[in-house]
CSV table of C-alpha atoms and ligand atoms in Angstrom, one decimal:
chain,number,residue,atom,x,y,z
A,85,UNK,CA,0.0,0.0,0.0
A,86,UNK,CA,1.7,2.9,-1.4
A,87,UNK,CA,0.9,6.2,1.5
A,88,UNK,CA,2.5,9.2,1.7
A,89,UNK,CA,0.1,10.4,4.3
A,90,UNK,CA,3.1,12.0,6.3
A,91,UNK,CA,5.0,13.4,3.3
A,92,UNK,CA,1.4,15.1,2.3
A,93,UNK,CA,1.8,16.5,6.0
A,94,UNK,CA,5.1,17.4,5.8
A,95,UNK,CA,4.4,19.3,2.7
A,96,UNK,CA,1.5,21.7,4.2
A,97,UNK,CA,3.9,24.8,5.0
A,98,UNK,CA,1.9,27.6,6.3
A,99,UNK,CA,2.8,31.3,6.8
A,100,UNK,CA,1.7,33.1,9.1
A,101,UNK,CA,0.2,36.9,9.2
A,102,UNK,CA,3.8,37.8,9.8
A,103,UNK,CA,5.7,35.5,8.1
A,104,UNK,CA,5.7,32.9,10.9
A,105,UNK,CA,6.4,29.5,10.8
A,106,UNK,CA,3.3,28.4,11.8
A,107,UNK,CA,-0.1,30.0,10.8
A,108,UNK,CA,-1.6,33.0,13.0
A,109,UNK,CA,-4.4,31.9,15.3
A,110,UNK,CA,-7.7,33.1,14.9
A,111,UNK,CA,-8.7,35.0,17.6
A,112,UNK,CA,-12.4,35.9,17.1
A,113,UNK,CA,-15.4,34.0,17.2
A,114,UNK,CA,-17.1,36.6,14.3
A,115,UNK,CA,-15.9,38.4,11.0
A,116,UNK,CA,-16.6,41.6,9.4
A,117,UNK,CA,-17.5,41.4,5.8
A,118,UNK,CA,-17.1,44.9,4.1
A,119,UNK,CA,-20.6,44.5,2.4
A,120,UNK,CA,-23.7,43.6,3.0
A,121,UNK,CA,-24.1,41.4,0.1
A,122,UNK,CA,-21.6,39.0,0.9
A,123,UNK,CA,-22.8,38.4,4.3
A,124,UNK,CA,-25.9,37.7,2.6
A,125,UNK,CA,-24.5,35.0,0.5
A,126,UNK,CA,-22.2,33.3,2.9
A,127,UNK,CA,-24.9,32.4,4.8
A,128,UNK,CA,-26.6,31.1,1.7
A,129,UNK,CA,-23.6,29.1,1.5
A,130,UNK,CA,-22.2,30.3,-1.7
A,131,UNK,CA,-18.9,32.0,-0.7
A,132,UNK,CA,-15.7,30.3,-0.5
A,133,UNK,CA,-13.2,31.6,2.0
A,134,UNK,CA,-15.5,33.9,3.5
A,135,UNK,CA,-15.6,33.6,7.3
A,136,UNK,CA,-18.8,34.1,9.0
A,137,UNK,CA,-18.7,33.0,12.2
A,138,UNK,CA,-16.8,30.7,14.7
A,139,UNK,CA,-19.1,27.7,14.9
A,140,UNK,CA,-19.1,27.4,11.3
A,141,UNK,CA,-15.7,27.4,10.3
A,142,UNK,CA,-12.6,29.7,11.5
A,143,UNK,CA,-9.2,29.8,9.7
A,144,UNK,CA,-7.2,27.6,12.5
A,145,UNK,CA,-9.7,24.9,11.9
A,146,UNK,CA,-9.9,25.0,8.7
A,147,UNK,CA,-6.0,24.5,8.7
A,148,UNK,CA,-5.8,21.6,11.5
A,149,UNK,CA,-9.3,19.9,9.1
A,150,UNK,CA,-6.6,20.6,6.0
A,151,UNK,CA,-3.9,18.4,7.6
A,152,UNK,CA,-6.5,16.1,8.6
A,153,UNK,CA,-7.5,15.7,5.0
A,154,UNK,CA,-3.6,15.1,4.0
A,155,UNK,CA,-3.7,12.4,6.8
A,156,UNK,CA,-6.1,10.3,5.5
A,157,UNK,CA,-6.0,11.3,1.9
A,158,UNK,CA,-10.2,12.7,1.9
A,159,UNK,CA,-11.0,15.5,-0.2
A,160,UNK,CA,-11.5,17.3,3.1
A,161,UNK,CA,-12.2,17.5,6.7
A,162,UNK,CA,-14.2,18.7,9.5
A,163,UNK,CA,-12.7,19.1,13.3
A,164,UNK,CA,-14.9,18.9,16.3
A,165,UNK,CA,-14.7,19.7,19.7
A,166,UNK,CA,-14.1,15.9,20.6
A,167,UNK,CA,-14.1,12.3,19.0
A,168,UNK,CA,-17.4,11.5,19.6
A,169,UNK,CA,-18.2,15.1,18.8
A,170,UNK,CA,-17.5,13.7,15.4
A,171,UNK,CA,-19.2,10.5,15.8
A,172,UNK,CA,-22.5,11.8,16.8
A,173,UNK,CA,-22.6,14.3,13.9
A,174,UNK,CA,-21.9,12.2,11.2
A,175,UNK,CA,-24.8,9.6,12.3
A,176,UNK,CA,-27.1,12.0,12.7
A,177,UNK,CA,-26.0,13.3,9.3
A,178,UNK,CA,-26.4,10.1,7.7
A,179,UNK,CA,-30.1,8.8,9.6
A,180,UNK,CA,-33.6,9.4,10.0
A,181,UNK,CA,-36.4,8.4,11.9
A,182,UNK,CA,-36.6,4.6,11.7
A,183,UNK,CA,-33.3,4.6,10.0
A,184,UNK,CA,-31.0,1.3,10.8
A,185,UNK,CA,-27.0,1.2,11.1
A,186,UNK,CA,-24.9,-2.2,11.2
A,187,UNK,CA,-22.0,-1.6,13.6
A,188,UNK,CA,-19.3,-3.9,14.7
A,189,UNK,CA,-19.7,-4.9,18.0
A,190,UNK,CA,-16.0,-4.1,19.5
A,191,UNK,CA,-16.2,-0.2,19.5
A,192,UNK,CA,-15.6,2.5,21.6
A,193,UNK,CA,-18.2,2.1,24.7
A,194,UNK,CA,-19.5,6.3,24.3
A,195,UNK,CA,-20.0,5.0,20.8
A,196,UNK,CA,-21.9,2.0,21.7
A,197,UNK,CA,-23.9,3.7,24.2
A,198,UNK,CA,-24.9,6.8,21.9
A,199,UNK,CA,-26.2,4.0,19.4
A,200,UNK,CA,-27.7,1.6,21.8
A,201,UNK,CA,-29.3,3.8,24.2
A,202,UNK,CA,-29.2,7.6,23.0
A,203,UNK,CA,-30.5,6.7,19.6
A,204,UNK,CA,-33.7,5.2,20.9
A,205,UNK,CA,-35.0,9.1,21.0
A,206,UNK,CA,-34.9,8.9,17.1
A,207,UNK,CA,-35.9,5.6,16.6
A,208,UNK,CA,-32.6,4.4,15.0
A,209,UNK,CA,-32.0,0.7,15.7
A,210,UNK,CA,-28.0,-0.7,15.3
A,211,UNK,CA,-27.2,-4.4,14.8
A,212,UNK,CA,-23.9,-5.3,16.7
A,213,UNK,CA,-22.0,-7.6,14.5
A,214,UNK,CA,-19.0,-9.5,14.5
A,215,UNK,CA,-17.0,-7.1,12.4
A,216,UNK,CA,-15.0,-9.6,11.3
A,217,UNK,CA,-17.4,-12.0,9.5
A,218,UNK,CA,-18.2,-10.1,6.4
A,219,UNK,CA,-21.3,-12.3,6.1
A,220,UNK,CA,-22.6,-11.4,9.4
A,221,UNK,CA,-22.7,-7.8,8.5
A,222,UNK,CA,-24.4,-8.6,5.2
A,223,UNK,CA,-26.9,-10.6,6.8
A,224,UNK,CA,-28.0,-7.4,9.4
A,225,UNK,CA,-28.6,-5.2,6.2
A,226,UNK,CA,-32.0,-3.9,5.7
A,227,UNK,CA,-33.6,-1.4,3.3
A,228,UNK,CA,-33.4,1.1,6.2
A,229,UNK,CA,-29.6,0.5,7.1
A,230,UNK,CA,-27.6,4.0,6.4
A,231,UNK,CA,-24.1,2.5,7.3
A,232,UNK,CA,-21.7,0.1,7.9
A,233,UNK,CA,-19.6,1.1,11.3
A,234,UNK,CA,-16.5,-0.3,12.4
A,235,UNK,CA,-12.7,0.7,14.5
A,236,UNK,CA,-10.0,-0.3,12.2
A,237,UNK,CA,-8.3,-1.8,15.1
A,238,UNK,CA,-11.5,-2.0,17.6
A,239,UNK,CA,-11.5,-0.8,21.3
A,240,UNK,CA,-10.2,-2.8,23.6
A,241,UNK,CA,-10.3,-6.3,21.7
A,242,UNK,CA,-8.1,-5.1,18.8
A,243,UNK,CA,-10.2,-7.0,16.7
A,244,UNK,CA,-9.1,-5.7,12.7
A,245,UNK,CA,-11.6,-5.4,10.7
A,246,UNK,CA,-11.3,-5.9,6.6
A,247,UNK,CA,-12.0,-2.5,5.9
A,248,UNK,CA,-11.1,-3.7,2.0
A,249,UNK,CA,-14.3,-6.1,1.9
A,250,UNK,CA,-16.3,-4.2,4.0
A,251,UNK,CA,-16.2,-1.3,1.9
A,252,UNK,CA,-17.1,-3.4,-1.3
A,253,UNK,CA,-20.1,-4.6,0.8
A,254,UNK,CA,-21.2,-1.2,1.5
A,255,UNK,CA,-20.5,-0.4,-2.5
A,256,UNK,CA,-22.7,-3.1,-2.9
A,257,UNK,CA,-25.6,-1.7,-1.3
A,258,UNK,CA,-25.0,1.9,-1.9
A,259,UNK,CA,-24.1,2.8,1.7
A,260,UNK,CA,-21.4,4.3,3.3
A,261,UNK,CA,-18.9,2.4,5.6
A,262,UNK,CA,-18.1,4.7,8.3
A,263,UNK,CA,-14.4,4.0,10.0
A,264,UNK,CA,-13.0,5.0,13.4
A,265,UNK,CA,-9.2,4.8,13.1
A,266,UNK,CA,-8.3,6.5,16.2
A,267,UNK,CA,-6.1,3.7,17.0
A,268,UNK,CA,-4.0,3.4,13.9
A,269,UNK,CA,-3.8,7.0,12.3
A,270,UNK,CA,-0.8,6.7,9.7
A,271,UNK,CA,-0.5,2.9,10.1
A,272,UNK,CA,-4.2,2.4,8.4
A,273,UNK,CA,-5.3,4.6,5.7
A,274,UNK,CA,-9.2,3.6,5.9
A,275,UNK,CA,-10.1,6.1,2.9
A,276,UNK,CA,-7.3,4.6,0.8
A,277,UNK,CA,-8.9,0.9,1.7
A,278,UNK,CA,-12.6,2.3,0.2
A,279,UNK,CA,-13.5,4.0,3.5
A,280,UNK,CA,-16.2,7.1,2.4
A,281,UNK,CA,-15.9,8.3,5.9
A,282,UNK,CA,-13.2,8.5,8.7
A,283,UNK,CA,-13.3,9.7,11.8
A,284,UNK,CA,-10.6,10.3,14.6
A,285,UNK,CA,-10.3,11.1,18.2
A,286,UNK,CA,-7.6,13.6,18.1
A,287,UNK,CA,-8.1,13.5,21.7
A,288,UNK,CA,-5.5,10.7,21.7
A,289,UNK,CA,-2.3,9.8,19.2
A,290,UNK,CA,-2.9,12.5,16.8
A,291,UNK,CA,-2.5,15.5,19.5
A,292,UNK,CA,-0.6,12.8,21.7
A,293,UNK,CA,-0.1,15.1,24.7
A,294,UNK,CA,-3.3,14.1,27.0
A,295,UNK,CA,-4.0,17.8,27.5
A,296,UNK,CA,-7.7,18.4,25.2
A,297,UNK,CA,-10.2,16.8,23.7
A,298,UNK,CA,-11.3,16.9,20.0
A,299,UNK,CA,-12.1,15.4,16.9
A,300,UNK,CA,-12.0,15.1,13.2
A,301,UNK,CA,-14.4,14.2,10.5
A,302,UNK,CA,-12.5,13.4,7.0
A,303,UNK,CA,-14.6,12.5,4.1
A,304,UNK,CA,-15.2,14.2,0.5
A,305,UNK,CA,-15.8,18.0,0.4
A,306,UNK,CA,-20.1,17.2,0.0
A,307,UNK,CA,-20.7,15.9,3.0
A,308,UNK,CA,-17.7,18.4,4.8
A,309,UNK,CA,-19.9,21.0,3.8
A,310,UNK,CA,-23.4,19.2,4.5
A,311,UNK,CA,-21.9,19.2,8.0
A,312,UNK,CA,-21.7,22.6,7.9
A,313,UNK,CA,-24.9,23.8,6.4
A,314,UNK,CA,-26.6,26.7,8.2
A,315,UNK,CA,-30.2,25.2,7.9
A,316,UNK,CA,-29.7,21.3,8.7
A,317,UNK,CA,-25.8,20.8,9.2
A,318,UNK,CA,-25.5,18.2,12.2
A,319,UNK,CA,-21.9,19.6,13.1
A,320,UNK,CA,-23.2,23.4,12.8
A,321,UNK,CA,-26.6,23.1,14.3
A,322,UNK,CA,-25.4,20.4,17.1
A,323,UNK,CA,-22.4,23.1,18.3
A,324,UNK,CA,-19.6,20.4,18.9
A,325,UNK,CA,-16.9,23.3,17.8
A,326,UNK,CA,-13.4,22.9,18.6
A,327,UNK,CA,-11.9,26.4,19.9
A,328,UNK,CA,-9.2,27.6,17.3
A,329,UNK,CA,-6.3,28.0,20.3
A,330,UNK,CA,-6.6,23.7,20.5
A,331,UNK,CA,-6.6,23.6,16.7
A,332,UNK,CA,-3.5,25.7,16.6
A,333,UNK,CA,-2.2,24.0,19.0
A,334,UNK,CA,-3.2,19.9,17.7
A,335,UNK,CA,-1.9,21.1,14.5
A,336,UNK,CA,1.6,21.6,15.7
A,337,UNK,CA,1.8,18.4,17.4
A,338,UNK,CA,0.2,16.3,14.2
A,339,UNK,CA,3.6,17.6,13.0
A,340,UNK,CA,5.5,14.4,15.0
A,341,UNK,CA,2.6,12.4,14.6
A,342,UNK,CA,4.8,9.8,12.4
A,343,UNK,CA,7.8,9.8,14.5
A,344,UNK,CA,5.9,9.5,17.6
A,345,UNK,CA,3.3,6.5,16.1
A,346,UNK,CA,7.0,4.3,14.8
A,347,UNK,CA,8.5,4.7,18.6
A,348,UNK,CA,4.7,3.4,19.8
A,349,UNK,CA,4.8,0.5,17.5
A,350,UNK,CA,8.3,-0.4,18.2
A,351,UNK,CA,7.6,-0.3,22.2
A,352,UNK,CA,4.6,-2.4,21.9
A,353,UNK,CA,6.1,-4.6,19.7
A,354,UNK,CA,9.0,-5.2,22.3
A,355,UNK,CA,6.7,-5.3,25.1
A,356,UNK,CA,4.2,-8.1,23.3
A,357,UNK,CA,6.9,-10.4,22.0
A,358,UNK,CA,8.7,-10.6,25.2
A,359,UNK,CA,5.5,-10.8,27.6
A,360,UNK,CA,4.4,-13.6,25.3
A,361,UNK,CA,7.5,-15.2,25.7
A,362,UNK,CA,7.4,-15.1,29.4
A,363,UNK,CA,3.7,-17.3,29.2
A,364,UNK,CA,1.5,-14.1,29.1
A,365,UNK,CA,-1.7,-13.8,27.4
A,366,UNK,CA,-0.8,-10.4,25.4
A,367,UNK,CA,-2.9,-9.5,22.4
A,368,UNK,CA,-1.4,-7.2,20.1
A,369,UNK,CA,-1.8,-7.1,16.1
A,370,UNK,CA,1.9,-7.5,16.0
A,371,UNK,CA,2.1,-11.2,17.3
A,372,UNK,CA,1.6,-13.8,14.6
A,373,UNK,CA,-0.5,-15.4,17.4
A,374,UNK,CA,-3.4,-12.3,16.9
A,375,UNK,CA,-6.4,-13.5,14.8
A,376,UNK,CA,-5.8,-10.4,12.9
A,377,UNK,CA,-2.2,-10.6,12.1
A,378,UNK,CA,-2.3,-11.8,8.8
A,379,UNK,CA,-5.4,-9.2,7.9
A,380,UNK,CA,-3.5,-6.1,9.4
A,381,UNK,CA,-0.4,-7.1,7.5
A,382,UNK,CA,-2.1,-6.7,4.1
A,383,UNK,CA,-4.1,-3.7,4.7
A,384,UNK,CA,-1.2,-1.6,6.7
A,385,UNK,CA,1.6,0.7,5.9
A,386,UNK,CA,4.0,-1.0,7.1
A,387,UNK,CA,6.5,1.9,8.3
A,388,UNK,CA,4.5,2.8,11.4
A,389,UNK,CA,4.3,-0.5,12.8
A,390,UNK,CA,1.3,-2.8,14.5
A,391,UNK,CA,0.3,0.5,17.2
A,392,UNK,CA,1.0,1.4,20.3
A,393,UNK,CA,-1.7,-0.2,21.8
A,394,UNK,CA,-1.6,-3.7,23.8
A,395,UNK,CA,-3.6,-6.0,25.9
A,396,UNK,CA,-2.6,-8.2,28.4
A,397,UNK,CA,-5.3,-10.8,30.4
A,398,UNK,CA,-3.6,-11.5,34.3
A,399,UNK,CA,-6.6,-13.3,35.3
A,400,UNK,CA,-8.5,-11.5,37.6
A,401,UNK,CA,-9.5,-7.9,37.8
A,402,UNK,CA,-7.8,-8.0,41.5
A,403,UNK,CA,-4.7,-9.1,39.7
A,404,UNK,CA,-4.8,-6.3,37.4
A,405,UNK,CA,-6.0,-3.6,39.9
A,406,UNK,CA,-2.8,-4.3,42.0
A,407,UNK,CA,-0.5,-4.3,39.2
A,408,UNK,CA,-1.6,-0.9,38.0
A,409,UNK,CA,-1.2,0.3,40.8
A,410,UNK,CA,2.3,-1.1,41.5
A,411,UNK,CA,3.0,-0.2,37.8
A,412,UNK,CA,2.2,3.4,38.6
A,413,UNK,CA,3.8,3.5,41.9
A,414,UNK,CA,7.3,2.4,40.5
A,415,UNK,CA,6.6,5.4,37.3
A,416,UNK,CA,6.1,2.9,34.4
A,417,UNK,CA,2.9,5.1,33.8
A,418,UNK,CA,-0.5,6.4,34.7
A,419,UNK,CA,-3.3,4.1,35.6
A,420,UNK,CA,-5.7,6.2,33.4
A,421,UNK,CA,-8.3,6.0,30.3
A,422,UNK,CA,-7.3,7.4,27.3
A,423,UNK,CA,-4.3,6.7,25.3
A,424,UNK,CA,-1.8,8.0,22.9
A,425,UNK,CA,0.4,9.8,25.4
A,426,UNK,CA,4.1,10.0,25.7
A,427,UNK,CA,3.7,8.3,29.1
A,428,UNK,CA,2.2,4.6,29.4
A,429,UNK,CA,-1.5,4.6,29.8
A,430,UNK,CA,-3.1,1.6,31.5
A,431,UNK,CA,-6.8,0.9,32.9
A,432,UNK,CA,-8.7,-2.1,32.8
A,433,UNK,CA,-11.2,-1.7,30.4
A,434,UNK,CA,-14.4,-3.7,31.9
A,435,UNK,CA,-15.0,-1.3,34.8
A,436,UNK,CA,-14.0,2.1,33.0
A,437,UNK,CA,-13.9,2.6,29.5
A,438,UNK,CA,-16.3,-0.5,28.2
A,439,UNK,CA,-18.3,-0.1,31.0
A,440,UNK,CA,-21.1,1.0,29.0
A,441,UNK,CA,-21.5,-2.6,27.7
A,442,UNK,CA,-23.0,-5.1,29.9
A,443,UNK,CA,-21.4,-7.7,31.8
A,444,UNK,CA,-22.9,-10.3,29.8
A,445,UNK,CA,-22.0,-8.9,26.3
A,446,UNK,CA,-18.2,-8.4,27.5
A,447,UNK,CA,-18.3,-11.9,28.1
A,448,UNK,CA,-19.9,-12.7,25.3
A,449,UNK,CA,-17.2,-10.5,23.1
A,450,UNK,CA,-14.4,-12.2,25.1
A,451,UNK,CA,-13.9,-8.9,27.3
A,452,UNK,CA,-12.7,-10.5,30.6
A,453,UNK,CA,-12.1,-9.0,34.0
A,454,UNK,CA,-8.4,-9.6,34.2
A,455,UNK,CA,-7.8,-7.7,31.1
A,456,UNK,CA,-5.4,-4.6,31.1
A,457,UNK,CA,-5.2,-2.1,28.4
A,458,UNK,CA,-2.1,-0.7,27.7
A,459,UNK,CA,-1.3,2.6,25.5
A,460,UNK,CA,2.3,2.2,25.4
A,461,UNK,CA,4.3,5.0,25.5
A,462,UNK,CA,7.7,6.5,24.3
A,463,UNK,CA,10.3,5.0,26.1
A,464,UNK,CA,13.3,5.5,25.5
A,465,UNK,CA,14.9,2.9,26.9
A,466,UNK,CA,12.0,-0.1,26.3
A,467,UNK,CA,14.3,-3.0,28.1
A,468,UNK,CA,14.5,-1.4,30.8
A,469,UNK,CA,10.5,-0.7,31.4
A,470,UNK,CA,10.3,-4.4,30.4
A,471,UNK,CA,12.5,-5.5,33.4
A,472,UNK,CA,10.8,-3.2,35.9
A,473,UNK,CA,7.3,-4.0,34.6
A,474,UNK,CA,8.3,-8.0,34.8
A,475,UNK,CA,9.4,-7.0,37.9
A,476,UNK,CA,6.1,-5.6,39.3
A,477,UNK,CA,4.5,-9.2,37.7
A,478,UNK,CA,6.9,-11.7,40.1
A,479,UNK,CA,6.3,-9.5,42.9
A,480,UNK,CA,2.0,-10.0,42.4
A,481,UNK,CA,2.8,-13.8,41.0
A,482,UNK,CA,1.3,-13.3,37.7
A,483,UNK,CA,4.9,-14.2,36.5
A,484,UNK,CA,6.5,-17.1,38.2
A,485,UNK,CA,9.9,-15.5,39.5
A,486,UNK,CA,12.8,-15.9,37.3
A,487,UNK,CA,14.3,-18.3,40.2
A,488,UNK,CA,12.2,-20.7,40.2
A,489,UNK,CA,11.9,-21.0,36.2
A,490,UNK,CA,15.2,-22.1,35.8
B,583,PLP,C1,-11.6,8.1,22.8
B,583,PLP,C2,-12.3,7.5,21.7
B,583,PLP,C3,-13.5,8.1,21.1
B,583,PLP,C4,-14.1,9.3,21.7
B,583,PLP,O1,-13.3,10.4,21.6
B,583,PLP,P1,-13.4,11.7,22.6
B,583,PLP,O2,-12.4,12.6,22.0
B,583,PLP,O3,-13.1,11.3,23.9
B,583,PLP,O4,-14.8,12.3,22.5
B,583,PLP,C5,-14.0,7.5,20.0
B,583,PLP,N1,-13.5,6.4,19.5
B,583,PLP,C6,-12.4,5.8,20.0
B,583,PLP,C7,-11.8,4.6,19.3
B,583,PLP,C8,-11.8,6.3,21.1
B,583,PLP,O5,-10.7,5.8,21.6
C-alpha cells in the first residue's frame, strides 16, 4: 500500500500573518464582511473563504481539518470539539427516523452507548456484528440501514476489521462504511482501503499530549460542507466546535505524529513479544499469534508499525488492579483512560472505558475481567520498562519468579 500520508503532511507549510512559521491563530469568534451582500450569500452558502462566524468554520480549523484531510488522503475534513463530537454528527447526518445502522460490536463504549441507548430518542436501531465475519454484517442489512460502522483496530479487543471487503459490501448496497481509526492514524489509511468516511479522536495519538479533547471528520468535500450547512448541518446546528487555540495547538503536534506513532509500535512490539515469551496472554496485532495478524499485515503501511496499543489478560481484575497500581507507583505510567500519550497509559477496560457494555455482552465478546489495556508509551529505553514491569508481575505472582523458572 503505497501512502504518503506524512509526506502530504510534511508538505503543508503555512505562513503566518507575519511570516511565521506556523499560521496565526484566529482570535475571534465573528468576522466583518465589508458588504452587506456577501454576508448575505455566505450564509446562503455560496462564498468560498468567507468567514462568518466561529461555529461554522474559523481559519485555524480550517488549517488543523486541511492536515487532517492530508492524513487520510479525503477530499477534506471537519474538526470537532471531541471524537465523539465527530461520531454523533456524522450519524445524525447520515439517519432518520426509523433509519438502521450495522455496527461492529467491539467499539468505543460512548459509541456504543450513543447507538444503543441515546439513539432510541430517534428511533434508529444498530445491529452489533461480528466485524470480522463479512457475512454477518451482510446478513443485518435492511432497506433502512444507512451505514456500515467499524474501529480499524477496535477498542479494547483489537479485533481488525477488513475495511477492503467491508467497503465493497457497503458499494454493494449503496451505503457508506463509516471507520474510526483513532487507534492506527498513519499505520491504516481507511479512505485509501474504500472508506467514504473516517473519523478520529484527536483527543488521543494525533495530538498525543493528553491535555484536550477533540475530533476530526475526514470525508469528501459534499458531505464536509453538508456538516456545515446553516439550515440542517449536524456539526453546525449540534455546536460540537473545537476552539481555534486547541486547533492551533493539535496542528503543531500532528507535525511528529509519524515519529511518535513508529516509537509506539516499536515499544509495543517489544513489550508483546517478550511478555508472550514469558507465558502471558498479550494480544497485540503484532504477534503472529493475533487473529488479525495476517489481515493487518495486508491492509497496513508497514512503516509505522502494529500501534501502540496492547492488551494483556492476568486473570482477575484483583490481579490487574494491583498491578496498576504497582506499575504506577514504581513510574512505568499512569493508571488512566485514554491513550496515545508519551507516558504509558493503562486501565482495565471492563470497569472504565467498556463499562457501557453489559457484563454479559463483555463476556460474550471475550472482554474478561483480568484484562489490562495498555497505550504504550515512548520509552526510550524499552528493556528497561520491560525488566521493571516483569518486575512488578513476580512481585503480584502473575509471573512465576525468574528463580524458580530455571
Ligand atoms: C476516545 C475515543 C473516542 C471518543 O473520543 P473523545 O475525544 O473522547 O470524544 C471514540 N473512538 C475511539 C476509538 C476512542 O478511543
Amino acid at each position: 500500500m503505497d501512502t504518503k500520508a506524512a509526506d502530504n503532511l510534511q508538505d503543508l507549510q503555512y505562513f503566518g500573518e507575519y511570516g511565521g512559521v506556523n499560521p496565526s491563530i484566529s482570535d475571534s469568534s465573528t468576522y466583518t464582511f465589508l458588504s452587506a451582500k456577501t454576508m448575505f450569500d455566505t450564509f446562503e452558502g455560496n462564498t468560498e473563504g468567507c468567514y462568518l462566524y466561529t461555529r461554522h468554520s474559523s481559519p485555524s480549523n480550517l488549517y488543523l481539518g486541511e492536515a487532517l484531510a492530508a492524513l487520510e488522503g479525503t477530499e477534506s475534513a471537519n474538526v470537532t470539539a471531541s471524537g465523539m463530537g465527530a461520531i454523533t454528527a456524522v450519524i445524525m447526518q447520515l439517519c432518520n427516523t426509523g433509519d438502521h445502522i450495522v455496527s461492529s460490536r467491539t467499539i468505543y463504549g460512548g459509541t456504543y452507548a450513543f447507538m444503543k441507548n441515546f439513539l432510541k430518542k430517534f428511533n434508529i436501531k444498530t445491529s452489533f456484528v461480528d466485524i470480522t465475519s463479512i457475512e454477518a454484517v451482510e446478513n443485518a442489512i435492511t432497506p433502512k440501514t444507512k451505514m456500515i460502522y467499524c474501529e480499524s483496530v477496535s477498542n479494547p479487543l483489537l479485533e481488525i476489521a477488513d475495511i477492503k471487503a467491508l467497503s465493497v459490501l457497503a458499494k454493494k448496497y449503496g451505503i457508506p462504511l463509516v471507520v474510526d481509526n483513532t487507534f492506527s492514524p498513519l499505520s491504516i489509511s481507511p479512505a485509501k482501503l474504500g472508506a467514504e468516511i473516517v473519523i478520529h479522536s484527536l483527543t488521543k495519538f494525533i495530538n498525543g499530549t493528553s491535555d484536550c479533547v477533540a475530533g476530526v471528520v475526514c470525508g469528501t468535500t459534499d458531505f464536509c460542507l453538508a456538516l456545515k450547512d446553516v439550515n440542517d448541518g449536524a456539526g453546525m446546528l449540534l455546536g460540537s466546535t473545537l476552539d481555534s487555540l486547541r486547533a492551533a495547538s493539535i496542528l503543531k503536534n500532528m507535525r511528529t505524529l509519524h515519529i511518535r506513532m513508529k516509537k509506539h509500535s516499536e515499544n509495543a512490539q517489544y513489550l508483546a513479544q517478550n511478555f508472550e515469551k514469558d507465558g502471558l496472554k498479550v494480544v497485540y496485532p503484532g504477534l503472529k499469534s493475533h487473529k488479525g495478524h495476517g489481515k493487518i499485515k495486508e491492509l497496513m503501511n508497514h512503516e509505522y508499525g502494529f500501534g501502540g496499543i496492547m492488551t494483556i489478560n492476568v486473570g482477575s481484575l484483583e490481579k490487574a488492579n494491583a498491578l496498576m497500581e504497582l506499575m504506577q507507583k514504581k513510574k512505568l505510567g499512569y493508571l488512566a483512560v485514554s491513550l496515545g500519550f508519551y507516558k504509558t497509559l493503562f486501565s482495565a477496560p471492563g470497569t472504565s472505558t467498556s463499562s457501557e457494555i453489559p457484563l454479559e455482552e463483555q463476556k460474550e465478546m471475550g472482554l474478561s475481567d483480568g484484562l489490562i489495556r495498555f497505550s504504550i508509551g515512548l520509552d526510550n529505553d524499552i528493556h528497561r520498562t520491560y525488566e521493571i514491569m516483569r518486575d512488578c508481575m513476580e512481585q503480584l505472582n502473575i509471573l512465576s519468579s525468574k528463580a524458580s523458572m530455571v
